[in-house]
Short mmCIF file of C-alpha atoms and ligand atoms in Angstrom, two decimals:
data_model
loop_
_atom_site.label_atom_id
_atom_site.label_comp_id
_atom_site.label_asym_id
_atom_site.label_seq_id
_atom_site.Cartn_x
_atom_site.Cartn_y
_atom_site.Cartn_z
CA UNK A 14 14.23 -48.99 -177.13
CA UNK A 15 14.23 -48.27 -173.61
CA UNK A 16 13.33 -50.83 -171.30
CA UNK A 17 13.31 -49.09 -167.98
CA UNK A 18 10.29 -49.05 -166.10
CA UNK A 19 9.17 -45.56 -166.20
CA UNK A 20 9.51 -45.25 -170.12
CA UNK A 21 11.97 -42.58 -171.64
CA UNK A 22 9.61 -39.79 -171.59
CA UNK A 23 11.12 -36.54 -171.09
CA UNK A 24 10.07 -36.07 -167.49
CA UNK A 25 7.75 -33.11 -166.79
CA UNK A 26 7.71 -31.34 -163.43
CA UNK A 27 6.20 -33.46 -160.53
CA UNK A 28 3.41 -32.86 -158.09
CA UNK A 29 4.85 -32.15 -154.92
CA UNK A 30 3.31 -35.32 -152.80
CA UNK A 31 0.98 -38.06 -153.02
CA UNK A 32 -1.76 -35.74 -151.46
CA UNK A 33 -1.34 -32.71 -154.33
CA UNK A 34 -1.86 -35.41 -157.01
CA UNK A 35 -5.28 -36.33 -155.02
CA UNK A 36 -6.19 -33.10 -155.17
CA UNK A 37 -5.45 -32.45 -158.79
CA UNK A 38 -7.29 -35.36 -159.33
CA UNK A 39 -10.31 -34.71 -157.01
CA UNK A 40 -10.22 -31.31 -158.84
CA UNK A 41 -10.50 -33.04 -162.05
CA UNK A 42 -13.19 -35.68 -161.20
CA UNK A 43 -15.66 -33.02 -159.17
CA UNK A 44 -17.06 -30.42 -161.43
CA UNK A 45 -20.32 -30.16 -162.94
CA UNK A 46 -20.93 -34.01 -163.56
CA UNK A 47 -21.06 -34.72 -160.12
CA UNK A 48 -23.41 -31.50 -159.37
CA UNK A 49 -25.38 -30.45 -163.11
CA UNK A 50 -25.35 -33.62 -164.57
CA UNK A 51 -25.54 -36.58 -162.33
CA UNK A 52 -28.63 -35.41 -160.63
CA UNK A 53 -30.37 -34.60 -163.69
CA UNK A 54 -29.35 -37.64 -165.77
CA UNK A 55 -30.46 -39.80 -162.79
CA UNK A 56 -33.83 -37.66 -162.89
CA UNK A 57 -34.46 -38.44 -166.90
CA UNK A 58 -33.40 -42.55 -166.35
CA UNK A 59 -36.42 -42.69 -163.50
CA UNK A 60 -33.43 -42.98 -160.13
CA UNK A 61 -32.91 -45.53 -157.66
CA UNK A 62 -31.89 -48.61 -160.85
CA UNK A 63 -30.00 -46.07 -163.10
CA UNK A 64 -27.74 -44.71 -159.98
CA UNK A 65 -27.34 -48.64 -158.80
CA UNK A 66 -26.06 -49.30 -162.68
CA UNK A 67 -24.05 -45.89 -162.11
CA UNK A 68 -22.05 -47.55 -159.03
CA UNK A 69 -21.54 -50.52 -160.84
CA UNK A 70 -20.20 -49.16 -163.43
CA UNK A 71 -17.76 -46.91 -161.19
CA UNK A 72 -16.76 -50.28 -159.34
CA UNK A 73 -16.22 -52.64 -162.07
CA UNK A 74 -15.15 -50.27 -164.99
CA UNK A 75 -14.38 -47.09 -163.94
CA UNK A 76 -11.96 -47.25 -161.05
CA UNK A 77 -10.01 -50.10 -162.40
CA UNK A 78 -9.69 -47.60 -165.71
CA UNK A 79 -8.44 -44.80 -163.36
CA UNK A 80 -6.03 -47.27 -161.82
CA UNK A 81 -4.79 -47.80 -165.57
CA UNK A 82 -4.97 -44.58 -166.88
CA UNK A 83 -2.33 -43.25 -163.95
CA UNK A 84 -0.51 -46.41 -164.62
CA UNK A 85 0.25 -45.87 -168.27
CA UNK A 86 0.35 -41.96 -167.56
CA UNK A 87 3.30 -42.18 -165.09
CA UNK A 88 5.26 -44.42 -167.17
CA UNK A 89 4.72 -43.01 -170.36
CA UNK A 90 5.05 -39.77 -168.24
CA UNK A 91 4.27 -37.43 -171.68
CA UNK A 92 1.16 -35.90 -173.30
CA UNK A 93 -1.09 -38.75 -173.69
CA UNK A 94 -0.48 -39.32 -177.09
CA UNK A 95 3.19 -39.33 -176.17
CA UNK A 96 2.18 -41.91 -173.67
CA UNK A 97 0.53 -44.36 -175.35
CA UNK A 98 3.36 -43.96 -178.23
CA UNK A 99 5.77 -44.56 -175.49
CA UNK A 100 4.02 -47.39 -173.75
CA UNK A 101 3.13 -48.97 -176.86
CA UNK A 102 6.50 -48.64 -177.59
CA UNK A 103 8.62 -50.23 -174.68
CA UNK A 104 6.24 -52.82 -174.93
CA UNK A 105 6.57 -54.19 -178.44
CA UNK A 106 3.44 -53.30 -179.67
CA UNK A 107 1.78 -51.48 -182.89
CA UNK A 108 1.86 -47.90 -183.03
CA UNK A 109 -1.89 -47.51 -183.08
CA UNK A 110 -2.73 -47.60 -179.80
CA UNK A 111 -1.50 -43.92 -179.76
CA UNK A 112 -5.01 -43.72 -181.22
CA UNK A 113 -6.28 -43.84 -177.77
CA UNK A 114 -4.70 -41.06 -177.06
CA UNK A 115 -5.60 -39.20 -179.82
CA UNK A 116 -9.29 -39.91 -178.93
CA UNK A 117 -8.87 -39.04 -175.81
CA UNK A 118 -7.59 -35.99 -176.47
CA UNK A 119 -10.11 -35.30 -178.72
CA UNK A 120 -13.01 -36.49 -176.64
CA UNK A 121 -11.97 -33.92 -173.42
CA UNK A 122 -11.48 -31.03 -176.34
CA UNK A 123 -14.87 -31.49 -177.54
CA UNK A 124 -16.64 -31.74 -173.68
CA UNK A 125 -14.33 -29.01 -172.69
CA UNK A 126 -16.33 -26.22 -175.82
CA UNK A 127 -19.55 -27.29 -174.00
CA UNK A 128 -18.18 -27.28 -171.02
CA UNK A 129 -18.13 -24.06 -170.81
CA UNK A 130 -21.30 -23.33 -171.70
CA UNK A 131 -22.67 -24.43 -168.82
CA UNK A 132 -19.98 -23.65 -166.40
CA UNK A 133 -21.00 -20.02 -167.33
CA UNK A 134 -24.30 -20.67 -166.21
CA UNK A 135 -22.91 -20.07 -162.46
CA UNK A 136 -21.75 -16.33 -163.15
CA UNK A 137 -24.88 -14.64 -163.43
CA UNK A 138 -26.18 -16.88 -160.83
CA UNK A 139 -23.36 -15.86 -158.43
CA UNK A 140 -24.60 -12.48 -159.42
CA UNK A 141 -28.40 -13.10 -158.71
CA UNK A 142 -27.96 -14.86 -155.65
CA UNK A 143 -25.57 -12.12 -154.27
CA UNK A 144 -28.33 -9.61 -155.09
CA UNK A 145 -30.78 -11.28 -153.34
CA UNK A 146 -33.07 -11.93 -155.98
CA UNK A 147 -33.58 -15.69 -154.79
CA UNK A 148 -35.16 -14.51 -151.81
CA UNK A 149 -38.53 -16.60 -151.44
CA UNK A 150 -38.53 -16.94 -155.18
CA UNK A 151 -41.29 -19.21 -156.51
CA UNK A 152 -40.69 -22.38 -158.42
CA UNK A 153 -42.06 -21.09 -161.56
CA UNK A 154 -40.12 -17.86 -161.22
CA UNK A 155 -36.58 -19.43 -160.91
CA UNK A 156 -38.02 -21.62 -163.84
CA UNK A 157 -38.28 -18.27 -165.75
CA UNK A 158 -35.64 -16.75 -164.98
CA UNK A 159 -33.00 -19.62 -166.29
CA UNK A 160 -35.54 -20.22 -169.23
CA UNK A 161 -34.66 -16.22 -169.80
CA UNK A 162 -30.74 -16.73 -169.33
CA UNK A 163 -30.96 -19.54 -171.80
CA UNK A 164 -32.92 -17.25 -174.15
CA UNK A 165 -30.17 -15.10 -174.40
CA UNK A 166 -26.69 -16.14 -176.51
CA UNK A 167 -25.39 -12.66 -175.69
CA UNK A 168 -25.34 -13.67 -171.91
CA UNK A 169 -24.38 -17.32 -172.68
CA UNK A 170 -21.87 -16.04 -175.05
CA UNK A 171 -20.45 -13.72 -172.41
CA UNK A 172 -20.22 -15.83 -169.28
CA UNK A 173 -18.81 -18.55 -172.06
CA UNK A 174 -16.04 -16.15 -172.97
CA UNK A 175 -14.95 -15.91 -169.40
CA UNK A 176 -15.41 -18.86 -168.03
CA UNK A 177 -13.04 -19.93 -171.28
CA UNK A 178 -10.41 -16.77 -170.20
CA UNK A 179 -10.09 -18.30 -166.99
CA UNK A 180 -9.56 -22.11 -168.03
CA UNK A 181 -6.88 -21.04 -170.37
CA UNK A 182 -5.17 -18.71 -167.53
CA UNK A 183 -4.18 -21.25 -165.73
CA UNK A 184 -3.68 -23.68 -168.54
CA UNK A 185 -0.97 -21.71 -169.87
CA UNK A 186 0.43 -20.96 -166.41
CA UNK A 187 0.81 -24.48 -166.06
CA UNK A 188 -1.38 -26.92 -164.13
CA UNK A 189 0.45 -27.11 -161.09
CA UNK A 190 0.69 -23.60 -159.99
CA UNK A 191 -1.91 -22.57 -157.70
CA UNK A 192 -4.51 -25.77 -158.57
CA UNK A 193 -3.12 -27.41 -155.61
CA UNK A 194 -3.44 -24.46 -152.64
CA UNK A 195 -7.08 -23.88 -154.24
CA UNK A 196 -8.55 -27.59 -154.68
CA UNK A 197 -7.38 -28.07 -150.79
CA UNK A 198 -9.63 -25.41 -150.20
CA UNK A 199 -12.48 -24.69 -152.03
CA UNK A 200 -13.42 -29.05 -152.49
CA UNK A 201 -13.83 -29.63 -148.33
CA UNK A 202 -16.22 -26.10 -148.81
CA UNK A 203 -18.13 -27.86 -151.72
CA UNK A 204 -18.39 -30.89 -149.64
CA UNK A 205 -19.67 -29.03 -145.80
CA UNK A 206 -22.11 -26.53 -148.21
CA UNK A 207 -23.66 -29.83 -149.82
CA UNK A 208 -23.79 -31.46 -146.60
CA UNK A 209 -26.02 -27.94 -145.15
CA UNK A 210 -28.37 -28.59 -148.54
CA UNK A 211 -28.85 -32.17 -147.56
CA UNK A 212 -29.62 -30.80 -144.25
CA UNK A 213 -31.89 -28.44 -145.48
CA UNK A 214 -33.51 -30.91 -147.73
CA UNK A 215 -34.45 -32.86 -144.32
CA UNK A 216 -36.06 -30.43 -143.39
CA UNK A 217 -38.33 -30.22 -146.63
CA UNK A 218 -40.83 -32.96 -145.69
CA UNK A 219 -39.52 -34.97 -148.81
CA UNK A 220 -36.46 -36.27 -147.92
CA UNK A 221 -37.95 -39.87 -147.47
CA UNK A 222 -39.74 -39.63 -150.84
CA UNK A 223 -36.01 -38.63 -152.16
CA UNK A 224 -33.79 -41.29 -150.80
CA UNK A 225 -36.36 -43.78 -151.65
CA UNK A 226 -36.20 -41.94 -155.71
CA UNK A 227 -32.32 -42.14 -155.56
CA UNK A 228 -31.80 -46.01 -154.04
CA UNK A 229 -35.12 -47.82 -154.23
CA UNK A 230 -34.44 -49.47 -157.67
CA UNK A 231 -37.37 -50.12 -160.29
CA UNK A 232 -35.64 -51.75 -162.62
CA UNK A 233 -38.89 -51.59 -165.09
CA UNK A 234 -37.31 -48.62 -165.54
CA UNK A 235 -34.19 -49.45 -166.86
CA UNK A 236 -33.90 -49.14 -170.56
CA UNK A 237 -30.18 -50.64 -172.86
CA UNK A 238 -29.92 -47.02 -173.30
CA UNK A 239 -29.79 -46.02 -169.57
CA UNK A 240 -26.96 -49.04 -169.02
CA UNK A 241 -25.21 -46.75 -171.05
CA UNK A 242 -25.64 -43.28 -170.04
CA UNK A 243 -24.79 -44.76 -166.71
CA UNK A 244 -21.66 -45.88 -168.01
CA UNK A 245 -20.48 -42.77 -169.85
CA UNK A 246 -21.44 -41.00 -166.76
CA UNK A 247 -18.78 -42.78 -165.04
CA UNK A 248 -16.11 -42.21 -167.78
CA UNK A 249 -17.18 -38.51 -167.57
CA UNK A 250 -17.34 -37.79 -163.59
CA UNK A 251 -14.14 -39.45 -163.13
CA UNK A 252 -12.44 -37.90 -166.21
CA UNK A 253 -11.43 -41.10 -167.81
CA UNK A 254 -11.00 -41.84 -171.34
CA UNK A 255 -10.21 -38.13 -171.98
CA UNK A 256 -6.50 -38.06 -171.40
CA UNK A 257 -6.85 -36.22 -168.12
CA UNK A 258 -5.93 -38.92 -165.55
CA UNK A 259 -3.15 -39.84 -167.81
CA UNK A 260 -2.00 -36.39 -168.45
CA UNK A 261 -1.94 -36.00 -164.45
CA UNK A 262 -0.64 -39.43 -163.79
CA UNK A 263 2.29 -38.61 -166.01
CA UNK A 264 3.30 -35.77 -163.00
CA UNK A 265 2.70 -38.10 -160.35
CA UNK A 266 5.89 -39.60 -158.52
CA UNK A 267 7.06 -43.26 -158.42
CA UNK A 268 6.86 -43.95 -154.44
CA UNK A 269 3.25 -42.48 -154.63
CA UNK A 270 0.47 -45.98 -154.59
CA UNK A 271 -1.79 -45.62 -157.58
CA UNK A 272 -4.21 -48.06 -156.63
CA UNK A 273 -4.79 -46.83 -153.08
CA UNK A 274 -4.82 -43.39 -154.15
CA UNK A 275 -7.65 -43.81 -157.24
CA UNK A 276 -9.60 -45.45 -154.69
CA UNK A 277 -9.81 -42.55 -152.44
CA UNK A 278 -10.18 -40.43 -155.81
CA UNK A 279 -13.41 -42.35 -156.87
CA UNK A 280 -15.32 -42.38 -153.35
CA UNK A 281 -14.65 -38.64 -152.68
CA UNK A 282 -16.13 -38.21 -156.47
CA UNK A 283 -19.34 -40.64 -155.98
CA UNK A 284 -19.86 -39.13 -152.39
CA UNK A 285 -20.04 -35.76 -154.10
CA UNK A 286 -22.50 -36.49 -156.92
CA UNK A 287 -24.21 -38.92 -154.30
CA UNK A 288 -24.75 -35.42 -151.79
CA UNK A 289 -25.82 -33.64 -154.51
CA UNK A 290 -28.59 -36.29 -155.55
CA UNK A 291 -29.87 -35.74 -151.23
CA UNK A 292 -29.71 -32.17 -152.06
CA UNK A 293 -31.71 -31.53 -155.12
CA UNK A 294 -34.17 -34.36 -154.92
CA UNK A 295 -35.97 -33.17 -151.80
CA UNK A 296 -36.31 -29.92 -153.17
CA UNK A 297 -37.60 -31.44 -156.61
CA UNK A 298 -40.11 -33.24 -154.89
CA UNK A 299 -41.18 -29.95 -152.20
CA UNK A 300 -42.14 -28.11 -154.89
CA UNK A 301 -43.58 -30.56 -157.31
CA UNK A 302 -40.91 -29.99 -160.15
CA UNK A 303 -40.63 -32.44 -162.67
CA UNK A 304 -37.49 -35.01 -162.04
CA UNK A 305 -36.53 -35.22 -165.50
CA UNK A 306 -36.79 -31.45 -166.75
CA UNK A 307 -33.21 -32.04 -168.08
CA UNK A 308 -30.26 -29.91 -167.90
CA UNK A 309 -31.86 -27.12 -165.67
CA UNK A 310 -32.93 -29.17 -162.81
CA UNK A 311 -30.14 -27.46 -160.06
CA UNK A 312 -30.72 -24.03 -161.37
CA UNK A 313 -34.09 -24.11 -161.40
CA UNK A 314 -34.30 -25.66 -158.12
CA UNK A 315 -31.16 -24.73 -156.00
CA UNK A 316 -32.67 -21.09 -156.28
CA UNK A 317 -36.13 -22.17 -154.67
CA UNK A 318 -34.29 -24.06 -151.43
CA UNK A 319 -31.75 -21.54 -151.15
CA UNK A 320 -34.77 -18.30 -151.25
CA UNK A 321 -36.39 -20.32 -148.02
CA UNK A 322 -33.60 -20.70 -145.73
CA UNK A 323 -32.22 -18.52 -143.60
CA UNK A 324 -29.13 -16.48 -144.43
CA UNK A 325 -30.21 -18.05 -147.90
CA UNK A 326 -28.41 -15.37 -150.37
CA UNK A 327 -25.04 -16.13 -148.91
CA UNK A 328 -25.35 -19.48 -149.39
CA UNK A 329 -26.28 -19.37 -152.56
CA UNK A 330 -23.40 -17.12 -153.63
CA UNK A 331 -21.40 -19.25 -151.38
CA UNK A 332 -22.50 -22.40 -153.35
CA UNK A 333 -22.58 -21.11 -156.79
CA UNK A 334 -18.88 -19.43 -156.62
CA UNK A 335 -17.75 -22.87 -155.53
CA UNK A 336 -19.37 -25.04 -158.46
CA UNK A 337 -17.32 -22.53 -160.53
CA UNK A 338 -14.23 -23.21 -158.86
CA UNK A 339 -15.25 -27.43 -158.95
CA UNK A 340 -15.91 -26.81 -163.25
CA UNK A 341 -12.84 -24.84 -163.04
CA UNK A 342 -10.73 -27.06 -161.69
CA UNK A 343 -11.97 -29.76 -164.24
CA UNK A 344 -12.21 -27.59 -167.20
CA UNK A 345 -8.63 -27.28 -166.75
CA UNK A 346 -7.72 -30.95 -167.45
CA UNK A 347 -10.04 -30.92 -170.31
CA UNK A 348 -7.90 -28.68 -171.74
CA UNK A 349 -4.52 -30.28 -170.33
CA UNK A 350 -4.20 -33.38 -173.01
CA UNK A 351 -3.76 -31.05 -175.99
CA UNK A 352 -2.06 -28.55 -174.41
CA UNK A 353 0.50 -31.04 -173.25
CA UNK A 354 0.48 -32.74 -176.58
CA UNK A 355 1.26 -29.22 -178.27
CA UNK A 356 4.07 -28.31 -175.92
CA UNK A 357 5.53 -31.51 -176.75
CA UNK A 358 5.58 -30.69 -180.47
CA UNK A 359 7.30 -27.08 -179.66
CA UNK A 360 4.84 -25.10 -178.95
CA UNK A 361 5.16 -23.08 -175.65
CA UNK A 362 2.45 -23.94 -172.82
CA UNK A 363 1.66 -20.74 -173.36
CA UNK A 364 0.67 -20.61 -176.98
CA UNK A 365 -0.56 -24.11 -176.65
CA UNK A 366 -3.55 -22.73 -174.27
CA UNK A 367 -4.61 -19.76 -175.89
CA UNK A 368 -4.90 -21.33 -179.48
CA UNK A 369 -6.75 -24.73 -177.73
CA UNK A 370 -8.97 -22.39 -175.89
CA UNK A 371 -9.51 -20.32 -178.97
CA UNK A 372 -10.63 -22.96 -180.68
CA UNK A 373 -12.63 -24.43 -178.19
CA UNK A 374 -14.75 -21.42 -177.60
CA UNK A 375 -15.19 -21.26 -180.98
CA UNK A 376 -17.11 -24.36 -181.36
CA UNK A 377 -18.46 -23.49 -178.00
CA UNK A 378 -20.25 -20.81 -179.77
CA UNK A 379 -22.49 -23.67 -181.68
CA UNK A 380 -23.76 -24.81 -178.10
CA UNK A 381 -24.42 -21.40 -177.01
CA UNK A 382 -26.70 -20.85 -180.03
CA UNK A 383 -28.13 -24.68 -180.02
CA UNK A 384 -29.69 -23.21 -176.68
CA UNK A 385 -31.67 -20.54 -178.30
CA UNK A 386 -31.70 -19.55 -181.92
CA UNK A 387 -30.67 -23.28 -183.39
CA UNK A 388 -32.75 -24.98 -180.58
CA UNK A 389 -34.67 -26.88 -183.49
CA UNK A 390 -31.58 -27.56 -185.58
CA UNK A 391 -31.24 -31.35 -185.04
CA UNK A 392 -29.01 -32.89 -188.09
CA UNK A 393 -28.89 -36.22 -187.69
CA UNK A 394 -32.72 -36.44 -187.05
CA UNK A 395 -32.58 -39.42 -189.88
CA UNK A 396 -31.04 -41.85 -186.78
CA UNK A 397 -33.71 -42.78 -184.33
CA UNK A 398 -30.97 -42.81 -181.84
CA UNK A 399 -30.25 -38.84 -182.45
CA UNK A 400 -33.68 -37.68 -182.93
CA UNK A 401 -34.48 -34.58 -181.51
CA UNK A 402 -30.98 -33.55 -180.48
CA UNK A 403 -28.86 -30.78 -181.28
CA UNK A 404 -25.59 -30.01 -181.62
CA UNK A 405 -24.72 -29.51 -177.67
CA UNK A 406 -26.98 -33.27 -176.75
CA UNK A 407 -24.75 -34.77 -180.07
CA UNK A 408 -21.38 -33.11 -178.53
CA UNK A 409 -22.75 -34.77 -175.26
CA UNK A 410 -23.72 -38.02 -176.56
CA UNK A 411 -21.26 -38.77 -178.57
CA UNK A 412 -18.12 -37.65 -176.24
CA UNK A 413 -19.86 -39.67 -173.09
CA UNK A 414 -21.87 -42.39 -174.43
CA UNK A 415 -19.81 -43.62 -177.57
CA UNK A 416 -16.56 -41.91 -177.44
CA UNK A 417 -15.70 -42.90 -173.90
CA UNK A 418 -16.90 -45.84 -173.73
CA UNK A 419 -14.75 -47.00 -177.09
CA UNK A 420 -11.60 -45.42 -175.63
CA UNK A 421 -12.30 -47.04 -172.36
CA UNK A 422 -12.47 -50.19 -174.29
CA UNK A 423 -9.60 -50.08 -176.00
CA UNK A 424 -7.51 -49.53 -172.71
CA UNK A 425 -8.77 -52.21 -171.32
CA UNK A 426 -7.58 -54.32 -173.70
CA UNK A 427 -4.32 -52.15 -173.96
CA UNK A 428 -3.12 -53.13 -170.32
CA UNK A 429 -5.22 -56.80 -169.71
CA UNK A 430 -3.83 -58.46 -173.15
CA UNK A 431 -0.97 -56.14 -174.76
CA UNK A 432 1.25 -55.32 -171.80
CA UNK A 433 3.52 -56.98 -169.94
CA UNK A 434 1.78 -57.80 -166.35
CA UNK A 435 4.90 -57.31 -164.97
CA UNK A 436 4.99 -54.28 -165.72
CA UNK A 437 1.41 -53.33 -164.64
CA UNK A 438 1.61 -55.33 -161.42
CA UNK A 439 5.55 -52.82 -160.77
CA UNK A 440 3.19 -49.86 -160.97
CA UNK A 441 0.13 -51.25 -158.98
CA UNK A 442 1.67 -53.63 -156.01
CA UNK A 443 -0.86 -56.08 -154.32
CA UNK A 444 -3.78 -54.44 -155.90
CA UNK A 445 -2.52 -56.04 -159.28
CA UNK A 446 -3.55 -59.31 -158.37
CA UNK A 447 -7.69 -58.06 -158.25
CA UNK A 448 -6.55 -55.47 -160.52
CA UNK A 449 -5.71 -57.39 -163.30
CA UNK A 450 -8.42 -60.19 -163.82
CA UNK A 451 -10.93 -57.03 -164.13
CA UNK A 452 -9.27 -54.97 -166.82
CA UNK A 453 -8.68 -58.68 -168.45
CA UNK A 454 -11.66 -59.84 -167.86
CA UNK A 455 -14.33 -58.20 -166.77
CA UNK A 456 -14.12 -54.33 -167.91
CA UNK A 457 -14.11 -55.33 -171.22
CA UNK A 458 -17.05 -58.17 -171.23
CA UNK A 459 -19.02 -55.45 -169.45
CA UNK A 460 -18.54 -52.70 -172.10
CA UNK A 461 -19.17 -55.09 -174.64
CA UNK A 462 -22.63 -56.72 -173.25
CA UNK A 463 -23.12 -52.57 -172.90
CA UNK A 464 -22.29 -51.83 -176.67
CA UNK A 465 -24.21 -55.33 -177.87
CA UNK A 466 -27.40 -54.22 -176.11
CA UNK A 467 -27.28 -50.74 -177.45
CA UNK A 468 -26.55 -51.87 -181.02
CA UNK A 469 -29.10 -54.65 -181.23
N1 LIG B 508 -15.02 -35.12 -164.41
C1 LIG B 508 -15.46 -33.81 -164.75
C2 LIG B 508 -16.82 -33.55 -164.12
O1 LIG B 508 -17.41 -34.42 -163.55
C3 LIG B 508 -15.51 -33.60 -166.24
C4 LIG B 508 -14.32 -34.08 -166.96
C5 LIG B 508 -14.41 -35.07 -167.90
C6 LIG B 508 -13.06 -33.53 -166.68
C7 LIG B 508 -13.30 -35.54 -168.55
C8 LIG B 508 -11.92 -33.99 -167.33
C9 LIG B 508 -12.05 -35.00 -168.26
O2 LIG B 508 -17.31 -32.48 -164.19
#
């Protein structure tokens, strides 16, 4: 067996430098967690304790898994299946830990069919907002019109369809082409329009009542089950325990510093959501909307802000063309560890994409219609846990909140007790000696007082 210390993976094309990597990742990590779902999770958990629990988790779990996921990614430097066969390999251990990757790849092919879904959601809203139709629109009208887009599976079904076209475009054109000219782009945009919301949410008389929401914390508020949506959240908006930081770590070069570099990954990801949370709250609380009215909460709000201010419908374009481009960007890693995985077993990139994607939109089809026609279809109503939910909250929960968390897990004890340190502290320099004792340690007693706490 080899014993080098990159593995003897057949070596894939590189990114170009240590900043295209950061942008692939940033690309990744920023999408519609950071802007759709963080705000509205942090709405339905009651704020301020849930987004403290959310930062810990990022700090304590979820960066030092990015730092490992890269690590094993660049010297396994294949699919990450291949990877974890590989690492597994040169170190001496069983070949099941390839079942991480396996879940993983699993895990970012099921988010990835309901992904969609709601990354469609921004088409017709790029539409509406170009039209003008947000223009002083009431809170109870923008409420109506998403209720009527969601009413619809022929619209969901369409914008699903493309939105799933596009992912697999530039899946099968390979994920370096062109990702790194438009993340350097479109993600500083994202960043100045959600800095002009915040702005405009200073304005709104509520900002106070906002910042207190997001960072007073009440933890009487705090439920087991909230400790762990916060910490599938943080799997999710950094794309860990899907394959995708591995699958992009296996591209990145040896000179470039992992630890340094998932660092500046993880704030630019937490500052997003975090702007997003200044923007929407004010607005949520201006117009006496409910915090926790669930997946709608930006586009039912986002409408209302953007129909008061001035120049309003081309910011809303503006805004909504660039969430597409953020889910974009992410969608495509979601789709990267199988596709990577196939072209390993023969098939061409190519192929690879279109039959993933195929598949993907397939069962995407199931979340379409458990928005509409099967919103009372709820099959595993018999679990108290899963009450009430159906199929696109069970594709949610499970992939984030049990999935995730497992695969996470398992990493953690991959790198802290199976590998050779030596080896992890070659990839991670000086960092390894903070590094380490966390993904020994403390990652996994974390996860576990998580898991123990939700079980009992
Ligand atoms: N991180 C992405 C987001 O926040 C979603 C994602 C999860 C992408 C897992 C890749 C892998 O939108």
């Amino acid at each position: 067996m080899s014993n080098n210390v990159q593995g003897a993976g057949v070596r894939p094309a590189q990114w170009s430098s240590r900043f295209a990597f950061i942008m692939a990742a940033v690309g990744s990590a920023v999408g519609l967690g950071n802007i759709w779902k963080f705000p509205y999770i942090t709405g339905e958990n009651g704020g301020g304790a849930f987004v403290l629990v959310y930062l810990a988790c990022i700090a304590v779990i979820g960066l030092p898994l990015m730092m490992a996921e890269v690590m094993l990614g660049r010297r396994g430097g294949q699919s990450p299946i291949g990877t974890m066969a590989q690492v597994a390999a040169d170190e001496g251990r069983s070949r099941s830990w390839v079942g991480i990757g396996f879940m993983a790849t699993l895990a970012s092919f099921l988010i990835l069919t309901f992904y969609s879904v709601i990354a469609g959601w921004t088409m017709p809203y790029i539409l509406s907002a170009a039209s003008g139709e947000f223009g002083g629109i009431a809170a109870k009208d923008s409420d109506a019109l998403f209720g009527g887009l969601l009413a619809s599976p022929g619209q969901l079904l369409l914008w699903h369809s493309v939105f799933m076209g596009l992912t697999v475009l530039v899946s099968a054109g390979g994920v370096r082409h062109g990702l790194e000219r438009a993340v350097t782009k479109l993600m500083p945009a994202l960043f100045v329009l959600l800095l002009i919301l915040v702005g405009y949410g200073m304005t709104s008389g509520h900002f106070g009542e906002a910042a207190a929401f997001l960072f007073r914390p009440d933890f009487s508020a705090l439920t087991a089950e909230a400790v762990l949506v916060a910490l599938g959240h943080a799997f999710f908006t950094l794309s860990l325990a899907s394959g995708a930081m591995m699958a992009y770590g296996a591209y990145l070069k040896k000179e470039v510093p992992i630890a340094r570099t998932s660092v500046v990954v993880a704030l630019m990801d937490t500052g997003v959501a975090l702007l997003a949370g200044l923007a929407i709250f004010p607005i949520v609380f201006a117009n006496g909307l409910e915090p926790g009215a669930g997946p709608g909460l930006i586009f039912v709000t986002l409408p209302v802000a953007f129909g008061q201010m001035p120049g309003g419908s081309f910011f809303a374009t503006l805004f909504f063309v660039l969430l597409l481009f953020a889910a974009w960007t992410s969608s495509i890693s979601l789709l990267e560890s199988l596709v990577s995985y196939l072209n390993e077993k023969g098939v061409s990139r190519v192929k690879a994409a279109i039959g993933g994607g195929l598949v993907a939109w397939l069962v995407g089809i199931t979340t379409v219609l458990s928005l509409n026609e099967w919103s009372g279809f709820t099959p595993l109503d018999m679990f108290a846990r899963f009450e009430g939910k159906t199929l696109f909250d069970l594709y949610d929960y499970l992939t984030a909140n049990i999935m995730m968390p497992l695969g996470a897990f398992f990493t953690a004890l991959f790198v802290g007790w199976k590998m050779k340190p030596a080896h992890s502290a070659a990839e991670l320099g000086g960092w390894h000696r903070v590094w380490f004792p966390v993904i020994r340690y403390l990652s996994p007693i974390a996860l576990l007082i998580v898991f123990y706490f939700n079980l009992w």
